[in-house]
Structure formats: C-alpha cells, structure tokens
Short mmCIF file of the C-alpha atoms (twelve columns), coordinates in Angstrom:
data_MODEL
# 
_entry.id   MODEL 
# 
loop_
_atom_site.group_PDB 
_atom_site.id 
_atom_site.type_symbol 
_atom_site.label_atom_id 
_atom_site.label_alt_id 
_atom_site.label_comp_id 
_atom_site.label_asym_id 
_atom_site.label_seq_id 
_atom_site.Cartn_x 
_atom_site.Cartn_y 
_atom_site.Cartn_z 
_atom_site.pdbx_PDB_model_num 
ATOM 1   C CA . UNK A 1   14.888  0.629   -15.970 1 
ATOM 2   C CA . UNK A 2   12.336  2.268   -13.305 1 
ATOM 3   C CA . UNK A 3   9.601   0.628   -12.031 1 
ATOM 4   C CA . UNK A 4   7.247   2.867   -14.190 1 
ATOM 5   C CA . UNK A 5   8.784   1.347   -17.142 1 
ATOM 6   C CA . UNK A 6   8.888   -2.446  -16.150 1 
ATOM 7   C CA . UNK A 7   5.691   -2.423  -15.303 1 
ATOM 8   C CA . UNK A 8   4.454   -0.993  -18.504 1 
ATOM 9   C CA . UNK A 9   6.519   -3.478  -19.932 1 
ATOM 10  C CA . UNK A 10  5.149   -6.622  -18.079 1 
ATOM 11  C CA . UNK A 11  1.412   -5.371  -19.473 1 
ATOM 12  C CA . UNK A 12  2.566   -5.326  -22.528 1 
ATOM 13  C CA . UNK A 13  3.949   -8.572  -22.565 1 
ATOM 14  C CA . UNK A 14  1.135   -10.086 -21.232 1 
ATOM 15  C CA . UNK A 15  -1.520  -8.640  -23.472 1 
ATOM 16  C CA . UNK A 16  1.000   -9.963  -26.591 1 
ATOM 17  C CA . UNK A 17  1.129   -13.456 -25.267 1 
ATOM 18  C CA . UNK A 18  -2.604  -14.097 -23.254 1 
ATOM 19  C CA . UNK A 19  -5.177  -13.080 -26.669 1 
ATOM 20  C CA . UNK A 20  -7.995  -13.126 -23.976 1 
ATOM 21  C CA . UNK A 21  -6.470  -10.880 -21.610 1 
ATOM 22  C CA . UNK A 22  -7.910  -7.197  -21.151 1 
ATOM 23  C CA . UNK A 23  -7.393  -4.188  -19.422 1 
ATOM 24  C CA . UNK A 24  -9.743  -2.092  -17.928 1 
ATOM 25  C CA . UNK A 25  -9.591  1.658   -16.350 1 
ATOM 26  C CA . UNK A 26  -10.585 5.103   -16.549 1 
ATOM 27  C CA . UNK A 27  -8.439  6.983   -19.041 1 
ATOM 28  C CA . UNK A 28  -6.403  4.120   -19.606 1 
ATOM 29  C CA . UNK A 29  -6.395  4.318   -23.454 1 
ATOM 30  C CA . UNK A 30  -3.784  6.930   -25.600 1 
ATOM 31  C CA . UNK A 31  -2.716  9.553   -24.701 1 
ATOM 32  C CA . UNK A 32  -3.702  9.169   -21.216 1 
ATOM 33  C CA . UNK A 33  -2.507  6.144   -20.297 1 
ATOM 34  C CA . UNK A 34  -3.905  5.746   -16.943 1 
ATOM 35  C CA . UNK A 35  -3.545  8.406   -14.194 1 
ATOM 36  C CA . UNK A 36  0.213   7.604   -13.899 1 
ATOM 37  C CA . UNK A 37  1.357   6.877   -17.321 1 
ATOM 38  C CA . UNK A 38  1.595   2.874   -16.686 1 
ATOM 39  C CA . UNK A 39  -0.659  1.881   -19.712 1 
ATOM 40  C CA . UNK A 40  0.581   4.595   -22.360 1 
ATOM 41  C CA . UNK A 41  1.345   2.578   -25.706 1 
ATOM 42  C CA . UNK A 42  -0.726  -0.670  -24.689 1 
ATOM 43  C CA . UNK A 43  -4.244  0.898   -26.221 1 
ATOM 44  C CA . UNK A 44  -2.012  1.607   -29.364 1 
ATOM 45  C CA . UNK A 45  -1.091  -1.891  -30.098 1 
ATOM 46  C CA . UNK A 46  -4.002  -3.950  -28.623 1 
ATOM 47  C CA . UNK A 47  -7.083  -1.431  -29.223 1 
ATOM 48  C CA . UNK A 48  -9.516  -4.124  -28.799 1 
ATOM 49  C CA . UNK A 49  -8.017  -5.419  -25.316 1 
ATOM 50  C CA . UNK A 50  -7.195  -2.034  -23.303 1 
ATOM 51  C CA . UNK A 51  -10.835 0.047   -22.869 1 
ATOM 52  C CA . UNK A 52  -11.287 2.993   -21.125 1 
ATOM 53  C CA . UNK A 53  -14.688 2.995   -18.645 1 
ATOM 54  C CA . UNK A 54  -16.915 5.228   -17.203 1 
ATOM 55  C CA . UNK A 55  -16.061 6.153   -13.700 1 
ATOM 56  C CA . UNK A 56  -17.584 3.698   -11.851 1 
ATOM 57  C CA . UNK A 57  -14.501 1.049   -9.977  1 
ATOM 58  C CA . UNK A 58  -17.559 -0.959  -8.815  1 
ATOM 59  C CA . UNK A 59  -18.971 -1.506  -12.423 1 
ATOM 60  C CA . UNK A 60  -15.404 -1.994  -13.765 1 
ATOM 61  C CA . UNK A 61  -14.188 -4.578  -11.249 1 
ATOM 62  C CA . UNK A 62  -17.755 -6.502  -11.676 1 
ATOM 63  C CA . UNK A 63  -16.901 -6.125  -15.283 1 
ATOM 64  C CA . UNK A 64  -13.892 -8.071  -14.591 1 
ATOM 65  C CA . UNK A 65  -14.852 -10.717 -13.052 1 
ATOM 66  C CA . UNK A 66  -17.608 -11.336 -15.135 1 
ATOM 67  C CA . UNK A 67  -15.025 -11.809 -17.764 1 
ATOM 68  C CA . UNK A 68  -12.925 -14.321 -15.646 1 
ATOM 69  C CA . UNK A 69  -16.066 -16.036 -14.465 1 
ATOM 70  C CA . UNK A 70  -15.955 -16.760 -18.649 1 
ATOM 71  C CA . UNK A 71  -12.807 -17.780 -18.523 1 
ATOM 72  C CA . UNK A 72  -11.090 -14.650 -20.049 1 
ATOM 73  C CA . UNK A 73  -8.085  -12.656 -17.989 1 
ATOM 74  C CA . UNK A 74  -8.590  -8.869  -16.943 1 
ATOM 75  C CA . UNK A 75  -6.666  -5.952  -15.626 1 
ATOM 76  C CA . UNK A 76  -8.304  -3.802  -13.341 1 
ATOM 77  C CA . UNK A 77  -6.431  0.150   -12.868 1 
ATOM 78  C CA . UNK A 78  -8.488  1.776   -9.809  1 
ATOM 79  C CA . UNK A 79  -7.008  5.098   -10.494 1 
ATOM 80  C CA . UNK A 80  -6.557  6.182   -6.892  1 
ATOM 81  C CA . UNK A 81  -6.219  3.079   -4.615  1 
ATOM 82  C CA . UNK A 82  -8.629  4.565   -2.450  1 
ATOM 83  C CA . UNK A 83  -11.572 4.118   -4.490  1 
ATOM 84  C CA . UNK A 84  -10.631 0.763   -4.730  1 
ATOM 85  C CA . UNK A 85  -13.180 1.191   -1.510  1 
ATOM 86  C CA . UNK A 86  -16.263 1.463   -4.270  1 
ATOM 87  C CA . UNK A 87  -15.152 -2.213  -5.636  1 
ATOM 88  C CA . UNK A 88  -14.793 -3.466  -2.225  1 
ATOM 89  C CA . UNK A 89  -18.524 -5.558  -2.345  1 
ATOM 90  C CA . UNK A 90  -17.659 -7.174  -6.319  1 
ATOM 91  C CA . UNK A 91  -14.414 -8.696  -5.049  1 
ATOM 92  C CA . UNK A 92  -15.500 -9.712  -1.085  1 
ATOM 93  C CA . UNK A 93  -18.992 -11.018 -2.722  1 
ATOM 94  C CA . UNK A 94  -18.814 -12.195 -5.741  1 
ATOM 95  C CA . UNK A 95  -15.348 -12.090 -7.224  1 
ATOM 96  C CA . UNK A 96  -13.679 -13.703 -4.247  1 
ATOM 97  C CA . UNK A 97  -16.702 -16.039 -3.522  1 
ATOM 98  C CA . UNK A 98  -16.941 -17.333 -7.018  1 
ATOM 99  C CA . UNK A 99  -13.622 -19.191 -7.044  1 
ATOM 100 C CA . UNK A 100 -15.115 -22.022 -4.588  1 
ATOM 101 C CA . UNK A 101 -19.132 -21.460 -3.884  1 
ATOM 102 C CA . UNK A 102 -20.379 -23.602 -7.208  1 
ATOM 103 C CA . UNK A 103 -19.292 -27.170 -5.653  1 
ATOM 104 C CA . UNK A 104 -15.950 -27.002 -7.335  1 
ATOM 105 C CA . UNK A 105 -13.135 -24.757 -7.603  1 
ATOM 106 C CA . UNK A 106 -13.495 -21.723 -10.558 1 
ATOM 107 C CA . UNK A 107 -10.388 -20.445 -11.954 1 
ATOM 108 C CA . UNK A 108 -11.222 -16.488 -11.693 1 
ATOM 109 C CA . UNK A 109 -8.154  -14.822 -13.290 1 
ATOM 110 C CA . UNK A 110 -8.397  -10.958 -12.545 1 
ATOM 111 C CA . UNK A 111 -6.252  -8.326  -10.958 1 
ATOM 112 C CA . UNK A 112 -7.355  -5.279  -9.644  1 
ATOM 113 C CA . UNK A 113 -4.241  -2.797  -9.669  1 
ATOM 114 C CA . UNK A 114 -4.100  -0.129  -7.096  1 
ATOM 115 C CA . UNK A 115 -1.909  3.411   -6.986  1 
ATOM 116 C CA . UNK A 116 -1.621  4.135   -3.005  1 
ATOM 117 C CA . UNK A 117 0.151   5.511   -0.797  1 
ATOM 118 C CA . UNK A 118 1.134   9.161   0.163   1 
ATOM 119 C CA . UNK A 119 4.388   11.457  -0.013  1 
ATOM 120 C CA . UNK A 120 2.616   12.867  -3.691  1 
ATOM 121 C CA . UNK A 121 0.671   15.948  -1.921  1 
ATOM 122 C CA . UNK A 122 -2.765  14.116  -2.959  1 
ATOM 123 C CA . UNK A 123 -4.477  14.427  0.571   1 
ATOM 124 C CA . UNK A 124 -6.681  12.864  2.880   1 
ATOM 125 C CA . UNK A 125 -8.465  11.126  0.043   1 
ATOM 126 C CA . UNK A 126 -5.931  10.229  -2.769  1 
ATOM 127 C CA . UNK A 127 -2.993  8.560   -0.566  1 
ATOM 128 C CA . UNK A 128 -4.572  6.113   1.937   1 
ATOM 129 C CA . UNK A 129 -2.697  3.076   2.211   1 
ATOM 130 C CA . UNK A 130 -5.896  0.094   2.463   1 
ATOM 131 C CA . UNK A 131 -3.865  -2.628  2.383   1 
ATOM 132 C CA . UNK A 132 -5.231  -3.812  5.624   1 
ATOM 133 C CA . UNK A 133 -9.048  -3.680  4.677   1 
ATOM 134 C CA . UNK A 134 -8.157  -6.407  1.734   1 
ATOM 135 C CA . UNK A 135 -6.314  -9.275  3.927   1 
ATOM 136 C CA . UNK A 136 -7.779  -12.345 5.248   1 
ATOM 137 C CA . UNK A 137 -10.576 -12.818 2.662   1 
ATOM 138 C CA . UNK A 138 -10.577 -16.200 1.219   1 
ATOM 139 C CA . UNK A 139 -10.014 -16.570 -2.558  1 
ATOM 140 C CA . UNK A 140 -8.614  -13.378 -2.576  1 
ATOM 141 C CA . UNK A 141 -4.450  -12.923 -2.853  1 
ATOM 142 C CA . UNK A 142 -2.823  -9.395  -2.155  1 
ATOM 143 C CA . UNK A 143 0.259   -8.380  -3.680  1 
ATOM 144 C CA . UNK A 144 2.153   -5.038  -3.486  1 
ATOM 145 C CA . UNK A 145 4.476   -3.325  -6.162  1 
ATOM 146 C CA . UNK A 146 8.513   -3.670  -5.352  1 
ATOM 147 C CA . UNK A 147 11.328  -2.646  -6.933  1 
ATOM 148 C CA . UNK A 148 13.209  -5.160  -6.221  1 
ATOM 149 C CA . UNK A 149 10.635  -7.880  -8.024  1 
ATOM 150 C CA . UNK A 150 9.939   -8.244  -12.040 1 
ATOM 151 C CA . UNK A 151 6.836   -7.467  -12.490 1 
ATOM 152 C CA . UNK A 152 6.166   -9.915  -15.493 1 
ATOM 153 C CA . UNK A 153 7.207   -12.460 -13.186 1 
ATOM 154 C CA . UNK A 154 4.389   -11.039 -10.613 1 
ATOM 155 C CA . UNK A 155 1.437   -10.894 -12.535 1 
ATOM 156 C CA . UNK A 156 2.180   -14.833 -13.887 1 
ATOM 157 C CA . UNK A 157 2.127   -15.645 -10.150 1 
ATOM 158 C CA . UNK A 158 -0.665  -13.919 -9.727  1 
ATOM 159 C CA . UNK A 159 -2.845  -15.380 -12.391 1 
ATOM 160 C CA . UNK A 160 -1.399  -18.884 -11.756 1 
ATOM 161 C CA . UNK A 161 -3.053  -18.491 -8.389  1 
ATOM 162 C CA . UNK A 162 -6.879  -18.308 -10.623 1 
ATOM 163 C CA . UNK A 163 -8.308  -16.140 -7.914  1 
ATOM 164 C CA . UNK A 164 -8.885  -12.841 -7.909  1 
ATOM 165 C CA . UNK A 165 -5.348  -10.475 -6.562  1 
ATOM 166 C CA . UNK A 166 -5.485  -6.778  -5.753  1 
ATOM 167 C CA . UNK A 167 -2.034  -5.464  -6.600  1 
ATOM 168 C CA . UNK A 168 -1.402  -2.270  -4.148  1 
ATOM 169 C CA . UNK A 169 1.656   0.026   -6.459  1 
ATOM 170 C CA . UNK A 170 2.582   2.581   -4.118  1 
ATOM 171 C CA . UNK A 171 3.526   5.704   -6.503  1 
ATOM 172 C CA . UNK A 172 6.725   6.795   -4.856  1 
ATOM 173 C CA . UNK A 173 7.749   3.950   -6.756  1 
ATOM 174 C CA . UNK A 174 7.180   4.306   -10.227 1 
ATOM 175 C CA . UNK A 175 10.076  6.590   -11.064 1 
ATOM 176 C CA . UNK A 176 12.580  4.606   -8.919  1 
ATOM 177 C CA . UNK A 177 15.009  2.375   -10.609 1 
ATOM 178 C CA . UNK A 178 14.697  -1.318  -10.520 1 
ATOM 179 C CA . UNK A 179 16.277  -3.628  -8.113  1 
ATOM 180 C CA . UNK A 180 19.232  -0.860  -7.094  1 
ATOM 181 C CA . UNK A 181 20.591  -1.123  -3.476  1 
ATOM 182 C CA . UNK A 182 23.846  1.225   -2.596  1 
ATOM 183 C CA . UNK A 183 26.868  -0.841  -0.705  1 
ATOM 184 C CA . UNK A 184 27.593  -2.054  1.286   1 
ATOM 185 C CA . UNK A 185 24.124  -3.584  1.195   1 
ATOM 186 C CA . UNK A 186 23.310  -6.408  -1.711  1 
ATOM 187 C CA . UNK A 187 20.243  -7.797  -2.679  1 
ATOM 188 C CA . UNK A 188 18.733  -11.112 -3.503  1 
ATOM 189 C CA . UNK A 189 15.323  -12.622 -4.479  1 
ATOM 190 C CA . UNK A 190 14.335  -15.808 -3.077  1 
ATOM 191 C CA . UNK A 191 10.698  -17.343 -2.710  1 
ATOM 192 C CA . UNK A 192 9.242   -14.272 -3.597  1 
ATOM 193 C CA . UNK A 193 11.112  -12.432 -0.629  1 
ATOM 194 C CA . UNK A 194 13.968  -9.903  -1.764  1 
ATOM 195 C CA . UNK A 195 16.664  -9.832  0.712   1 
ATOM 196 C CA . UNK A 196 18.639  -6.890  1.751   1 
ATOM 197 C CA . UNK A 197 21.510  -7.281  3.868   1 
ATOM 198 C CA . UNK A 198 25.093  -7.160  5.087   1 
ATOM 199 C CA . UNK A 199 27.826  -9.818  5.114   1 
ATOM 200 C CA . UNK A 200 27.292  -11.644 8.759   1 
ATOM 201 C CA . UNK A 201 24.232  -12.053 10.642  1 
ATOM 202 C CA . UNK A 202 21.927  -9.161  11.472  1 
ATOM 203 C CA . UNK A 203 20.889  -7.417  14.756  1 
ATOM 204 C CA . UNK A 204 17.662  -7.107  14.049  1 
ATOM 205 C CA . UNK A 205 15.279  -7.904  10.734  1 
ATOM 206 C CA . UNK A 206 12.715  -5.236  8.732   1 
ATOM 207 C CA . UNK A 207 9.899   -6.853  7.371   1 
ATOM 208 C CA . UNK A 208 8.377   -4.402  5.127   1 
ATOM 209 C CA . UNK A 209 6.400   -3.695  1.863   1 
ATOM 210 C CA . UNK A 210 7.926   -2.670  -1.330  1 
ATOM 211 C CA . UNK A 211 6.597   0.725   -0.913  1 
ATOM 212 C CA . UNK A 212 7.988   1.281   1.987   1 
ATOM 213 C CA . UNK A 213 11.343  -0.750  1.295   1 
ATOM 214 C CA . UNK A 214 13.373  2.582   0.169   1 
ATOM 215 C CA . UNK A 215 12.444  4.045   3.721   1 
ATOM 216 C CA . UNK A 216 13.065  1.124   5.717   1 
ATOM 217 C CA . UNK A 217 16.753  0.913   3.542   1 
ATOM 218 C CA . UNK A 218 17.570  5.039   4.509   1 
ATOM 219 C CA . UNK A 219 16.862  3.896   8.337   1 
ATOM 220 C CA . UNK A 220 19.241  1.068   8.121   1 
ATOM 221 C CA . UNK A 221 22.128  2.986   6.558   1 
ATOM 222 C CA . UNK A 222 21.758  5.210   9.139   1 
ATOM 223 C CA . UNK A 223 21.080  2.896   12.173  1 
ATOM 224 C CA . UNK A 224 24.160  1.048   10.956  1 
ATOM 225 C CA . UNK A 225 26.274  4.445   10.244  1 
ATOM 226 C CA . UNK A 226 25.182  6.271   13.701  1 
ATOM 227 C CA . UNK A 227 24.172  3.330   16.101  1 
ATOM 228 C CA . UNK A 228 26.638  0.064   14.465  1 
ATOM 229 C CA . UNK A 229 23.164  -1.777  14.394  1 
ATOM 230 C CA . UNK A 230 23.315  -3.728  11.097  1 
ATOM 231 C CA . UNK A 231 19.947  -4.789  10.284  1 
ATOM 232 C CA . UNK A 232 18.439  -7.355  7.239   1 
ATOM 233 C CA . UNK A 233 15.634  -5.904  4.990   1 
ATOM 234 C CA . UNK A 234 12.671  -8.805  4.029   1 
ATOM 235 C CA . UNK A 235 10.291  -7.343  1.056   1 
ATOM 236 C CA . UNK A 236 7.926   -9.991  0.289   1 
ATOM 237 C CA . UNK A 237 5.754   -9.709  -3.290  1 
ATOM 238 C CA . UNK A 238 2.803   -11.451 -1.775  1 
ATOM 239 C CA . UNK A 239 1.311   -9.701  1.159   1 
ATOM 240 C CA . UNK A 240 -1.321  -12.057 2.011   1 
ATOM 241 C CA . UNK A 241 -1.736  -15.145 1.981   1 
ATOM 242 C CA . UNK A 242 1.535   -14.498 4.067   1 
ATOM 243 C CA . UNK A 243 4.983   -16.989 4.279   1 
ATOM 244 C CA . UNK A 244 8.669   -16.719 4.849   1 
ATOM 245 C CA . UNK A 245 10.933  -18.761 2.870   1 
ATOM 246 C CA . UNK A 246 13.424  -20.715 4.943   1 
ATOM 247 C CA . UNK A 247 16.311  -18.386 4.794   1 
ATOM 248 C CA . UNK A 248 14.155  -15.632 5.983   1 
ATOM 249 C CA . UNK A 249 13.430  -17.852 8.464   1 
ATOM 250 C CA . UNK A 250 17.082  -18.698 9.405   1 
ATOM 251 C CA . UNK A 251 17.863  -14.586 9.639   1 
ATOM 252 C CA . UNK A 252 14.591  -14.399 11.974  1 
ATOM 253 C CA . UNK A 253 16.703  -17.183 14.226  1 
ATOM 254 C CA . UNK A 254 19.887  -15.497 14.019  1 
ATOM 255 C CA . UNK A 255 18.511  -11.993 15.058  1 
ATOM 256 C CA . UNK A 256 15.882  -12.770 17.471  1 
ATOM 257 C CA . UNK A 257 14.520  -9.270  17.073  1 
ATOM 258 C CA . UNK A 258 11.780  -8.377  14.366  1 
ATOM 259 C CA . UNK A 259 10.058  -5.125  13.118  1 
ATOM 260 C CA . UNK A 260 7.088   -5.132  10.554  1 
ATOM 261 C CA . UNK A 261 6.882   -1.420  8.797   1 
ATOM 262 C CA . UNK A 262 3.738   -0.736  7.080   1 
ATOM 263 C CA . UNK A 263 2.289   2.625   5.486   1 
ATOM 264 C CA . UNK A 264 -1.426  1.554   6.814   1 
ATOM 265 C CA . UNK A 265 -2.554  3.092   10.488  1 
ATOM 266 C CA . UNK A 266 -2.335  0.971   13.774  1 
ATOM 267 C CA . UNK A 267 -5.140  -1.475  13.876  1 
ATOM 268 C CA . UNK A 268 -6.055  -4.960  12.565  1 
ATOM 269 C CA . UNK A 269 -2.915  -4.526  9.741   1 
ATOM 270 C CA . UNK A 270 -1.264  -6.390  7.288   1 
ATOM 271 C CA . UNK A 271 1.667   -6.291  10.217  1 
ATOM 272 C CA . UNK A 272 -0.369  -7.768  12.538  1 
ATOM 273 C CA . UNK A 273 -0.538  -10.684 10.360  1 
ATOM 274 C CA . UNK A 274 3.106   -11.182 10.132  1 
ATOM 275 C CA . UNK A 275 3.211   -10.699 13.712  1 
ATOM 276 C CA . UNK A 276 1.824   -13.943 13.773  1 
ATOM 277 C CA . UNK A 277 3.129   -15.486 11.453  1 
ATOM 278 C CA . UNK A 278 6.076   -14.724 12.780  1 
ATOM 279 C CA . UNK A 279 5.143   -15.947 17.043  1 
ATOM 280 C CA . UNK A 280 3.581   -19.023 15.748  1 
ATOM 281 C CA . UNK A 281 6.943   -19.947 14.580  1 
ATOM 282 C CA . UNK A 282 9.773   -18.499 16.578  1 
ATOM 283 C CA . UNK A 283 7.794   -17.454 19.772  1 
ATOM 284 C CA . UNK A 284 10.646  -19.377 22.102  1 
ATOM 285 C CA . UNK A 285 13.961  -17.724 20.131  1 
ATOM 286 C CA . UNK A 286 12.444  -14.179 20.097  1 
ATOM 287 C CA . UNK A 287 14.097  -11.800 22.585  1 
ATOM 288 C CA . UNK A 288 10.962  -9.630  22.197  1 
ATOM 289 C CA . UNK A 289 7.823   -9.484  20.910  1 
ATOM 290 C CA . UNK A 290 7.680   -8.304  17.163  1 
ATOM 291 C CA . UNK A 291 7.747   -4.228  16.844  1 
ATOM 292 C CA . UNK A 292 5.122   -2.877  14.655  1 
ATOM 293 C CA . UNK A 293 5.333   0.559   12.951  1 
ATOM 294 C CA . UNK A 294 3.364   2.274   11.335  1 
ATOM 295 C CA . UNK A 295 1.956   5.822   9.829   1 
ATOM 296 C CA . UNK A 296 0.348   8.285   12.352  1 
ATOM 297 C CA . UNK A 297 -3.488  7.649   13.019  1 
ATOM 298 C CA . UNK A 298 -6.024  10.191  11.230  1 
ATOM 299 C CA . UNK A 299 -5.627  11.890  7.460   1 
ATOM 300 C CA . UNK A 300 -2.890  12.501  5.618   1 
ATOM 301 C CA . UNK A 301 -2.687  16.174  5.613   1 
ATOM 302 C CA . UNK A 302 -1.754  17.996  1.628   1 
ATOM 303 C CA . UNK A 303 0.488   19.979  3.267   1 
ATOM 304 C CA . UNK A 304 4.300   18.868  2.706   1 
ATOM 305 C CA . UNK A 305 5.672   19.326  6.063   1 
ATOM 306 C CA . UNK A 306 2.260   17.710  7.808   1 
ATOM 307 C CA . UNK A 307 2.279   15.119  5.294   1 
ATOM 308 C CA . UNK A 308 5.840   13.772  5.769   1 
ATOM 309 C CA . UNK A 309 5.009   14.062  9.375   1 
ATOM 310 C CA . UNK A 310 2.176   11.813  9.314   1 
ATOM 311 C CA . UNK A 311 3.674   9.184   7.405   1 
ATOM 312 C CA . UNK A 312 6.201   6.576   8.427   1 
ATOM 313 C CA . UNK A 313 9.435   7.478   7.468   1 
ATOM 314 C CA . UNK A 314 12.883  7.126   8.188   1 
ATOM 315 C CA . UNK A 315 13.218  8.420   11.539  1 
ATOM 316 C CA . UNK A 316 10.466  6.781   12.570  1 
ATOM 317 C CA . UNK A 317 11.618  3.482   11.679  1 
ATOM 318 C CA . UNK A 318 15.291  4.135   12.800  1 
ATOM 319 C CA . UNK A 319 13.750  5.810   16.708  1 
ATOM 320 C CA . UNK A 320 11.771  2.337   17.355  1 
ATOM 321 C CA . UNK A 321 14.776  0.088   16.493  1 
ATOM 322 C CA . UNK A 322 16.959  1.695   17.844  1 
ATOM 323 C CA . UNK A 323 14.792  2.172   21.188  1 
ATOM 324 C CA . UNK A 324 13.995  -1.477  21.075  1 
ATOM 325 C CA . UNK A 325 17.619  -2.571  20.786  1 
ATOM 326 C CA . UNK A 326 19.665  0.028   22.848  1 
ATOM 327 C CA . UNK A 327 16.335  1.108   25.388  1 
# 
C-alpha cells in the first residue's frame, strides 16, 4: 500500500466510525478529491460530512474549531501547506487558546492537514516547509506524515490529545510504499519513533522527519557502502511536543554522535528543539554537540536542477556526517 492510499484509508475509517467527524477543504469533494487525490471516494460515501469551502484557510480552520469548540471532530486539508500561513491567527488565538483559557480544560478535537515540502517543481510559494513557525505553542501538537507510521493509528493519537494538531504530509510521500526499508536495514516502531538500523550499535544517529526519512536512508546506505559508517535512522510521528522513547535513548548513549535533518531553513527550527532535547539529557556522553542540517536559506527555485540544489538531500546529509565523524 502507498502512503497515498493509507491515508485515504485512515479518513475513511474515521468518518465510518466518529458520526460527528467532518472534513473540510477546497475541492475536497468528488471528483477532485483534494489537490492530491487523498479525499477521492470519502464525499461519495459520507456527503453530509466531507464539504468543499470557499478559498479562504482562515475561514475554514475557524470553521473547525468552532465545530470542536461544540464538541464535534473536523479535518482541516490546507491545500498547499503554505497557506496554512492564512490560518496561522485561528489556531495561535483561538483554536490553541481555547483548550485551557475558560477555567478548565476544553477538549478541541481538530486537525489541520498540511501538503509541504518541495522536490514537486511548485516554487517559491507551493513547497515551503513551515514546520518551524507551528512549534512551541501551547495546546497545539504537530505531527508530520511517515511512511513508516499507520496513519489510522495517527490521527486516534492525535484526537486523543483534544487539542488542536497540524499534520505537515510532505508530498514526496504519497506515492511511496508503506513501511518498506531495503537490507540490510530493518525497521521497527516503538513509542511513536520508527527505528531504522543495522545489527550492532551505530556510529552515529539521524533524527529526522518522515519526509525527509527516504533521504536521510539513501545517505546512510551510502555513508555505510563508501565510508563503513553505519548509522541508526529515528523518525518520530509527533514533532512537537518532542520525546525519545528509551531505546532511542539507549542508541543516543551508544553513539554519542547526533544529527537532526529537517527540510525547514536554519533558524529557530523544529531541530533546534531536539537539539535540546537531546543536551538536556545526554550533554556529558556526547562527543559533540548535535549537527543540524538543513535546506539552503532563501526560495525554493521551480527550476529542477536549482530546486534539488536548494533542498537537503542526500549528499548533503552524507558531507556533514561524514565531515563530523572522519574531519
């Protein structure tokens, strides 16, 4: 199954079992089915639940948490992450806000889905990654596609939390197959952290987003083919509020060398946040200070050749660890 498919799937399953759910987006209803395909069929079977809007994010997301204020669930599909921008001041001021600022806590059940990311040709204003701009809000959860994590499973996390969650679904993803690694590498799921790694301990450990996860897996084939560095791959589901299950944890000890690879440009990221995380706990075992990398600063060009360039890739990720480990 690709992740296209599973998460189509995990919609559907939700809008069959939660009668008060809905889902809300431009073009979301038959035959559209969003932007990218991921609602097609859901406006079909639950015509009174899935509702196209005008094209407006901030009226839709306000729309959404109007309806979890009532107690209902919602969907939110931003068509281009980047306008997610628009519905920035319903979730910071009141979506967010309104889980804890009436005297007691308010279960406020929404998620705001977001398409990101470049390597699609969109340009400067249809691939940003804002990941960053989202974390450290209270009340407010972010989450980012994988394809190593069932999404059904993801969205009943999410709406356990009752708080508002912007989901960030990079679209390189959506026609990649689900939870596939090549060997000699294996993966595992634990804690909401996927695990991808060798037999014996690691060199060095990648802490990275699902949508950058396929990148981050090329660099370590090749660091371990070209340079013997074997490395373990960390893909956590939740992105912020941020935490490392214990095994992650014990790899961290065992390594004592840490990289963070985000999509976002340099400055006040999502890795910055795991850089602390990560300090605060193993600042004395560490036998550096953790590597971030990230996407070149300024727009992402249309261009192919400018684009790839811009973004984090590969050799990017493979240059700093191996620098790090060998410089």
């Amino acid at each position: 199954m690709r992740v296209a498919e599973n998460l189509n799937a995990a919609l559907a399953a939700l809008l069959a079992r939660e009668p008060d759910l809905y889902v809300l987006g431009e073009d979301v209803v038959d035959p559209y089915g969003g932007a990218f395909r991921i609602t097609r069929g859901l406006s079909t079977g639950f015509p009174d639940r899935v509702l196209s809007t005008p094209i407006s994010e901030n009226a839709v997301t306000g729309i959404a948490a109007g309806l979890a204020l009532s107690g209902d669930l919602a969907i939110v599909e931003i068509m281009f992450g980047d306008f997610a921008a628009l519905a920035f001041d319903q979730l910071l001021n009141f979506a967010s806000k309104s889980v804890s600022m009436y005297g007691s806590r308010l279960p406020m059940r929404m998620v705001v889905r977001c398409p990101v990311g470049g390597g699609r040709g969109y340009g400067p204003t249809h691939s940003q990654s804002l990941q960053k701009h989202f974390v450290g809000i209270p009340n407010l959860a972010v989450y980012e596609l994988s394809p190593f994590h069932d999404n059904l499973a993801v969205f009943d996390e999410m709406f356990a939390r009752a708080e508002p969650c912007v989901f960030f679904e990079d679209k390189v993803l959506y026609t990649r197959r689900m939870g596939v690694v090549e060997p000699p590498f294996s993966v595992a799921v634990s804690g909401g952290v996927a695990r991808v790694s060798l037999d014996g301990p690691p060199d060095c450990v990648i802490i990275a987003p699902g949508g950058v996860a396929h990148r981050a897996l090329a660099a370590m084939r090749s660091l371990l083919v070209e340079e013997e560095i074997a490395c373990t791959l960390l893909v956590p589901s939740r992105l912020y509020p941020f935490d490392l299950p214990d095994d992650a944890d014990a790899d961290i000890r065992a390594a004592r060398r840490v990289f963070v690879v985000e999509e976002s440009t340099a400055g006040g990221t999502w890795g910055a946040e795991v850089a602390h995380v990560v300090h605060r706990r193993h600042w004395g075992r560490l036998a550096h200070p953790v590597t971030l990398v990230h996407s070149a600063g300024g727009v992402i060009p249309t261009a192919a050749h400018l684009e790839r360039a811009a973004l984090v890739n590969e050799s990017t990720i493979h240059s700093a660890i191996r620098e790090a480990l060998r410089g």
